[in-house]
Short mmCIF file of C-alpha atoms and ligand atoms in Angstrom, two decimals:
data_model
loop_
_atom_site.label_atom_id
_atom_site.label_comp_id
_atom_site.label_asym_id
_atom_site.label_seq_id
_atom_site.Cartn_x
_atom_site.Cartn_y
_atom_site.Cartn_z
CA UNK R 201 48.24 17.76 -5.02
CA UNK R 202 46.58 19.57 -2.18
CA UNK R 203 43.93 17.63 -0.58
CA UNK R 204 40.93 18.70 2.07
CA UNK R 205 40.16 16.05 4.38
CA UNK R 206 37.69 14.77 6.73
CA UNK R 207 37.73 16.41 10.23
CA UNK R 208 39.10 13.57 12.19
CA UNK R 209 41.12 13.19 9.24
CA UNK R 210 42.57 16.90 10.15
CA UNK R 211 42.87 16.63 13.46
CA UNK R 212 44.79 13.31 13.62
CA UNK R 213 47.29 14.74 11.23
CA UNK R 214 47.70 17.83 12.84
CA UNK R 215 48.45 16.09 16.20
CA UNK R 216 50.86 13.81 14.54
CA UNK R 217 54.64 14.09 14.31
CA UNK R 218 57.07 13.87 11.45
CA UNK R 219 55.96 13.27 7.24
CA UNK R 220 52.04 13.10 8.67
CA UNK R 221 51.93 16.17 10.11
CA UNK R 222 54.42 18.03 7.79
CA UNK R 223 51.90 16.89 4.97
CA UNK R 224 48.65 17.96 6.23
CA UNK R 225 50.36 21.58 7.60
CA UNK R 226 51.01 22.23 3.84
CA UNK R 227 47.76 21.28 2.94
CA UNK R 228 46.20 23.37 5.18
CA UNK R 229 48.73 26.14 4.54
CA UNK R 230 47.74 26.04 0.58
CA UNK R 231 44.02 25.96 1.42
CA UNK R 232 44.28 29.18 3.69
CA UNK R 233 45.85 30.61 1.11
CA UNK R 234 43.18 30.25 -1.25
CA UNK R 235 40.34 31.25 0.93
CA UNK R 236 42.60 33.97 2.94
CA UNK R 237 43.29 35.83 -0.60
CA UNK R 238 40.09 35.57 -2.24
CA UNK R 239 38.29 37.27 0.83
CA UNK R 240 40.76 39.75 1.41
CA UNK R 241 41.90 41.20 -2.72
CA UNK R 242 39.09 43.37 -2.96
CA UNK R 243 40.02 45.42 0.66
CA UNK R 244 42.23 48.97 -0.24
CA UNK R 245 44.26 48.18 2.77
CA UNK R 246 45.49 44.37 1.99
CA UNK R 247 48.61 43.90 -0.04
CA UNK R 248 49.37 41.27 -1.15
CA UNK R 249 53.03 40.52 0.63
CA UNK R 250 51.00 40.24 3.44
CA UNK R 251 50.08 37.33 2.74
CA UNK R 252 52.84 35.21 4.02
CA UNK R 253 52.43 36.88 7.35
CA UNK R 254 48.95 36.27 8.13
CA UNK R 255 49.46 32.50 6.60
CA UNK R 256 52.06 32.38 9.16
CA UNK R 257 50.44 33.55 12.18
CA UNK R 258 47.02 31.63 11.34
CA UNK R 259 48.74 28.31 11.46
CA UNK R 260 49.59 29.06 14.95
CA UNK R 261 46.64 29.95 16.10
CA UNK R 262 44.77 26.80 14.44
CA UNK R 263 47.55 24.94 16.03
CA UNK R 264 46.80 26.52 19.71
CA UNK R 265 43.16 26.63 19.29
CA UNK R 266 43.09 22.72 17.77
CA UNK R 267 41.00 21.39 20.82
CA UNK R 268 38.38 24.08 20.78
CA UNK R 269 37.56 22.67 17.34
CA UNK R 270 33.70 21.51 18.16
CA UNK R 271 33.26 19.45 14.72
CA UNK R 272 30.43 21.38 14.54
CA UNK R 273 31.29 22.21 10.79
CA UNK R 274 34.03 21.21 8.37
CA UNK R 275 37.47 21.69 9.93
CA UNK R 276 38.74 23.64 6.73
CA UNK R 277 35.72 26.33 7.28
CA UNK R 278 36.96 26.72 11.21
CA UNK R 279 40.24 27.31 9.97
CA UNK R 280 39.77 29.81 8.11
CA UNK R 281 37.56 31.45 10.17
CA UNK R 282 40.59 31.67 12.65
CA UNK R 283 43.07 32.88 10.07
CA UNK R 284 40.65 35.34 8.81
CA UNK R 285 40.47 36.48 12.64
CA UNK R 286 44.07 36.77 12.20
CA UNK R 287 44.26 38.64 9.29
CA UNK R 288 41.11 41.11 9.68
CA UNK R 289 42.99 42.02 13.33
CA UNK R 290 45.98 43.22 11.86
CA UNK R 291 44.54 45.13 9.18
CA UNK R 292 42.64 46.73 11.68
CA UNK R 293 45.76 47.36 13.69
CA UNK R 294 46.96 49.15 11.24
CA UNK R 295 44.58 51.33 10.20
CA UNK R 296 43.98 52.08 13.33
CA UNK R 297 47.12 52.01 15.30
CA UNK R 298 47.63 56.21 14.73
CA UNK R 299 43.97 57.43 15.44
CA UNK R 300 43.85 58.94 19.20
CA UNK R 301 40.64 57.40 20.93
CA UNK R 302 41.17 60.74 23.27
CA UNK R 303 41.18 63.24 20.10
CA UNK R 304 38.45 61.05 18.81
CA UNK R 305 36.17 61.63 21.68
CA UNK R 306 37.29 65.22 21.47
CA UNK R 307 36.63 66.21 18.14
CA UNK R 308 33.35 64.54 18.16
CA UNK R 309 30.22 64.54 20.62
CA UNK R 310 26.52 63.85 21.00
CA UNK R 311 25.33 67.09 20.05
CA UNK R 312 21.56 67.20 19.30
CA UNK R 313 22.11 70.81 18.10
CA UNK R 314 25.02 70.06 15.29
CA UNK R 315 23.33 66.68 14.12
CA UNK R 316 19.77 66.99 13.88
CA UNK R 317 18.34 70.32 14.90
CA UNK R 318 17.54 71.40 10.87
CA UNK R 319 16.41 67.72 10.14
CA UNK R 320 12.70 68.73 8.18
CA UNK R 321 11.31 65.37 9.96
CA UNK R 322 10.21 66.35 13.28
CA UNK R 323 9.75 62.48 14.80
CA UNK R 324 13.32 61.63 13.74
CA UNK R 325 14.62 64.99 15.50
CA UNK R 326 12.95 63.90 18.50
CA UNK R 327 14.08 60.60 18.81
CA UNK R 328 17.59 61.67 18.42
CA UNK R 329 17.05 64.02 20.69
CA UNK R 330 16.16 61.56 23.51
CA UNK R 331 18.87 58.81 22.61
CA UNK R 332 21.03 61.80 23.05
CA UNK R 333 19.87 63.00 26.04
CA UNK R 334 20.13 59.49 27.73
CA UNK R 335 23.54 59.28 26.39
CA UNK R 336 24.73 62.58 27.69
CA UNK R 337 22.98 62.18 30.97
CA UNK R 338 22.81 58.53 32.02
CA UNK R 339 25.68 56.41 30.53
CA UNK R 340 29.04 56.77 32.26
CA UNK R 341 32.31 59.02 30.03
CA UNK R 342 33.21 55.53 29.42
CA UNK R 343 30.61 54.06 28.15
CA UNK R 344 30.02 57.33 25.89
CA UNK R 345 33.54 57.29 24.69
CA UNK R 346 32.71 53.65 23.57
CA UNK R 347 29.72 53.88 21.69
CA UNK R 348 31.27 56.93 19.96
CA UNK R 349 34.10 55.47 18.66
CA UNK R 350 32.38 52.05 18.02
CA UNK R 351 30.31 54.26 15.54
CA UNK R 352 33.40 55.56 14.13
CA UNK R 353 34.30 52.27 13.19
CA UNK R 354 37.60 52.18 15.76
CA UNK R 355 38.80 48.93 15.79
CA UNK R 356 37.91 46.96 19.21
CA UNK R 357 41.31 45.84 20.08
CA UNK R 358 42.71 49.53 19.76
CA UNK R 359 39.91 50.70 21.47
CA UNK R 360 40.65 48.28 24.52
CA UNK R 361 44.14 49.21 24.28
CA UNK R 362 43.91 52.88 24.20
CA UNK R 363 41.37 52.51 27.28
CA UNK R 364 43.55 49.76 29.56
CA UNK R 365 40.98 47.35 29.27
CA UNK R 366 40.32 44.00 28.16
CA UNK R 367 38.61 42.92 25.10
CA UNK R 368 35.84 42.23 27.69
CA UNK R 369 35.81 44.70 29.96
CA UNK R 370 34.97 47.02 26.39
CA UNK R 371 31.82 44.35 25.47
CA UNK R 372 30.68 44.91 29.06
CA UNK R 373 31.06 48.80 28.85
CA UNK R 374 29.60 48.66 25.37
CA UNK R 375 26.48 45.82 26.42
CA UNK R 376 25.34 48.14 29.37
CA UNK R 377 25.52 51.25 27.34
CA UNK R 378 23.46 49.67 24.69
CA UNK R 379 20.66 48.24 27.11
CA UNK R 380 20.04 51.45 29.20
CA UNK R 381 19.95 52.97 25.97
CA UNK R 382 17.32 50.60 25.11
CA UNK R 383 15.63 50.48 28.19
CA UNK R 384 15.38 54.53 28.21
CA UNK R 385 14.07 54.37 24.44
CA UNK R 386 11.49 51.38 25.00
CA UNK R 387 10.37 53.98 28.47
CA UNK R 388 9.75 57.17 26.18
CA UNK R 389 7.52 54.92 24.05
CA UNK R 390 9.58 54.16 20.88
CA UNK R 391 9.49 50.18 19.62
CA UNK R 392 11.64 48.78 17.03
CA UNK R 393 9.73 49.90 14.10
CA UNK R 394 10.50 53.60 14.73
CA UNK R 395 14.29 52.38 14.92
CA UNK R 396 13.82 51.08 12.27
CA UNK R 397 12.73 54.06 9.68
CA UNK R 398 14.67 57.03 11.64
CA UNK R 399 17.08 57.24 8.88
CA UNK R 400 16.30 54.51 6.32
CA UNK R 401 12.59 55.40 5.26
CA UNK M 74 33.02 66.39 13.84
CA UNK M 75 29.67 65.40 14.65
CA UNK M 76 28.17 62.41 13.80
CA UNK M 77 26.25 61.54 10.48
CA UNK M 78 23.10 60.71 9.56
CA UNK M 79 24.34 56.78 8.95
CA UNK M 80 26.04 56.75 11.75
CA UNK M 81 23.02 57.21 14.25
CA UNK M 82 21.09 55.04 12.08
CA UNK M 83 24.13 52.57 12.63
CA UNK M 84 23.23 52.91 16.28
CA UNK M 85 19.61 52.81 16.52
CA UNK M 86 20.18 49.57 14.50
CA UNK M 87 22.35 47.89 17.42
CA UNK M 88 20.40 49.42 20.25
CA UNK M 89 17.53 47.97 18.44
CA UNK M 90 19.22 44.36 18.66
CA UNK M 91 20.41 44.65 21.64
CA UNK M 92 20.26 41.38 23.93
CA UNK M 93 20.60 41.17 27.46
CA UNK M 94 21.83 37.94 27.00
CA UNK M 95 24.32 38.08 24.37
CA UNK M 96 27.68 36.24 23.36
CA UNK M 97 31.00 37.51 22.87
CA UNK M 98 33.44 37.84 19.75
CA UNK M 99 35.47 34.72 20.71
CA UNK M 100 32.34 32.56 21.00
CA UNK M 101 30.98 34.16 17.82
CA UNK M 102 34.84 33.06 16.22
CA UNK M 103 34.11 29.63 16.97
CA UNK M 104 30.74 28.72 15.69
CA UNK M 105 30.35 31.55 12.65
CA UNK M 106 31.74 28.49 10.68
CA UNK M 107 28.98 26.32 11.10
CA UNK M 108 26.60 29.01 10.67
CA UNK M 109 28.06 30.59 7.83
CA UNK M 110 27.99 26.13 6.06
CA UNK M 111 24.24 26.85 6.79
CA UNK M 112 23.53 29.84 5.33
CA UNK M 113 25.65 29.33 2.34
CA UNK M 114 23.15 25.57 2.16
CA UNK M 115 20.28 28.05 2.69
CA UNK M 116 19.04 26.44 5.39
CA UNK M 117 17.14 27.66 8.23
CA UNK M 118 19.10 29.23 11.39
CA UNK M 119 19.54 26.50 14.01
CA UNK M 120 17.84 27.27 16.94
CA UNK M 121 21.60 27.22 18.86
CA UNK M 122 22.65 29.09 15.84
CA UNK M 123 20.56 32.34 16.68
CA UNK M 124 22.64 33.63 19.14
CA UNK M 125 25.34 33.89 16.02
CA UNK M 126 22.77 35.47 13.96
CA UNK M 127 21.89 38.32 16.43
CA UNK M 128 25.91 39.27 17.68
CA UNK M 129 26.84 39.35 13.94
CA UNK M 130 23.99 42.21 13.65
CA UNK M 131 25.18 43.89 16.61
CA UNK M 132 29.18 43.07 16.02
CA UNK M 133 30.26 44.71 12.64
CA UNK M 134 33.74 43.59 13.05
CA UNK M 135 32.54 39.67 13.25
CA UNK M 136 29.60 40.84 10.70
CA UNK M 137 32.85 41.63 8.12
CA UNK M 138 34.51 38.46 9.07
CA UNK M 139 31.87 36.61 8.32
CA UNK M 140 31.42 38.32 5.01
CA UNK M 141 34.50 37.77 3.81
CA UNK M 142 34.92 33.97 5.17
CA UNK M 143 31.79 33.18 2.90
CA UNK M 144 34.08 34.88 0.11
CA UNK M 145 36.45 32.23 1.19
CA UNK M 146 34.15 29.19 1.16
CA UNK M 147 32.98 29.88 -2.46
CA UNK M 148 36.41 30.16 -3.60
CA UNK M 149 37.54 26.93 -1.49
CA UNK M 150 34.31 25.51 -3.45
CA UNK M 151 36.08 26.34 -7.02
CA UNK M 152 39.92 26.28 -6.22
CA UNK M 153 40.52 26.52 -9.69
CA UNK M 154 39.48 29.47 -10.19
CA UNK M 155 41.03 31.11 -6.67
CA UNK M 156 44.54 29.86 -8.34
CA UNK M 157 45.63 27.08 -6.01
CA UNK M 158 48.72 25.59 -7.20
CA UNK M 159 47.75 21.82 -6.74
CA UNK M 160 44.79 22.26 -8.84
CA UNK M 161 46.48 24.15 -11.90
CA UNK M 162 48.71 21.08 -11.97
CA UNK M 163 45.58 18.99 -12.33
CA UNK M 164 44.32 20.70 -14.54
CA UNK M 165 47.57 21.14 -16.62
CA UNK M 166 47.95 17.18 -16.38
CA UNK M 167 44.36 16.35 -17.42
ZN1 ZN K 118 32.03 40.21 17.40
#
């Protein structure tokens, strides 16, 4: 019978050799699965012979990331955290793997004209109008080409690989953009509230 | 292609939660578990919990991840009914 157990439980187990460790891998193996396929059956892009896969490549990452384990919750929840990591990345991959950040960025712009200018609500216009206008004038390409295709929903890994750069050279691109964005906003008078309603009131 | 109506509400929303002290995905990876026990307790965030809180409003990717690992936690709650093997034989032998 599978069986959870306590964290130092897991841990011990997991650092053990032979019948110890073989026993607790299958545990944890049989518990993944559970969680891993109940979060992941209702996505169009899962199948489910990917299962094995991900199962596979989770284990190793538990197994490589087994001292970064803070016992700050139960082990099993980390662990799957980390093999839906695993998982949720390669979907990603995937779907993403064909889609040109370049074309992306081409086919698709900050244009105050195309997106808002026959929007009936005067305020909102406006305030697209200036996010747009510190976009176009005061972020860097890169930073543009970031939030663009963050908005598309591009996958950050393919984003960082189609642009050279690291997972965290992107978060720094994408942090900066976001604060002079904010900064400019908060400077032409707008607070959170009229974030807030632009499009959702 | 220009962009949509949700999709500059989508970044309004982020720019609105926008920290200048934020944390990355990889921290986010290894506490979302401990926040996610919380919320799914319905306890209060943890004041060393709120940094969690705000990157999963600006990070959808982590914000989907932790979606679906509560998915996972419910259905580690009732394995039963998620179809893991060890319990069926349980509950065939009972
Ligand atoms: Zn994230």
């Amino acid at each position: 019978m599978v069986r959870d157990r306590d964290n130092d439980e897991w841990i011990k187990s997991l650092e053990a050799q032979g019948p110890v460790r073989e026993s607790a891998l299958a545990d944890l193996r049989e518990l993944l699965f559970v969680g891993l396929k109940s979060s992941l059956k209702s996505r169009s892009d899962y199948v489910e012979t990917m299962l094995d896969d991900f199962l596979q490549d989770s284990l190793i990452r538990i197994l490589q990331a087994l001292d970064q384990f803070q016992n700050r919750s139960r082990f099993i929840t980390w662990a799957t955290s980390i093999a839906i990591r695993v998982a949720m990345t390669e979907l990603r991959k995937r779907r993403w793997r064909d889609v040109s950040l370049e074309k992306l960025v081409a086919d698709s712009n900050f244009d105050p004209v195309s997106d808002v200018e026959g929007d009936t609500f005067p305020e909102r216009r406006e305030l697209v109008e200036t996010m747009y206008r510190v976009i176009n004038t005061q972020l860097t390409d890169k930073q543009r080409t970031v939030l663009l295709a963050e908005i598309k929903g591009m996958a950050q890994e393919e984003i960082a690989g189609q642009l050279g750069c690291t997972r965290n050279a992107l978060y720094k691109l994408s942090h900066d953009a976001r604060i002079r964005l904010k900064q400019e906003l908060v400077r032409a008078g707008y607070d959170s509230q009229s974030f807030a309603v632009a499009f959702n009131g | 292609m220009s962009v949509t109506g949700d999709e500059i509400q989508q970044l309004l929303d982020v720019v609105r939660d926008t920290q200048a002290v934020e944390i990355d995905c990889d921290v986010c990876l290894m506490q979302v578990g401990e926040f996610a026990e919380d919320r799914l307790a319905g306890k209060l965030i943890a004041e060393g919990l709120k940094a969690i809180e705000q990157h999963l409003l600006i990070c959808p990717e982590c914000r989907e991840e932790f979606e679906a690992l509560c998915q996972a936690m419910n259905a580690l709650e009732k394995p039963e009914l998620a179809g893991l093997p060890g319990a069926k034989d349980e509950e065939r032998k009972g």
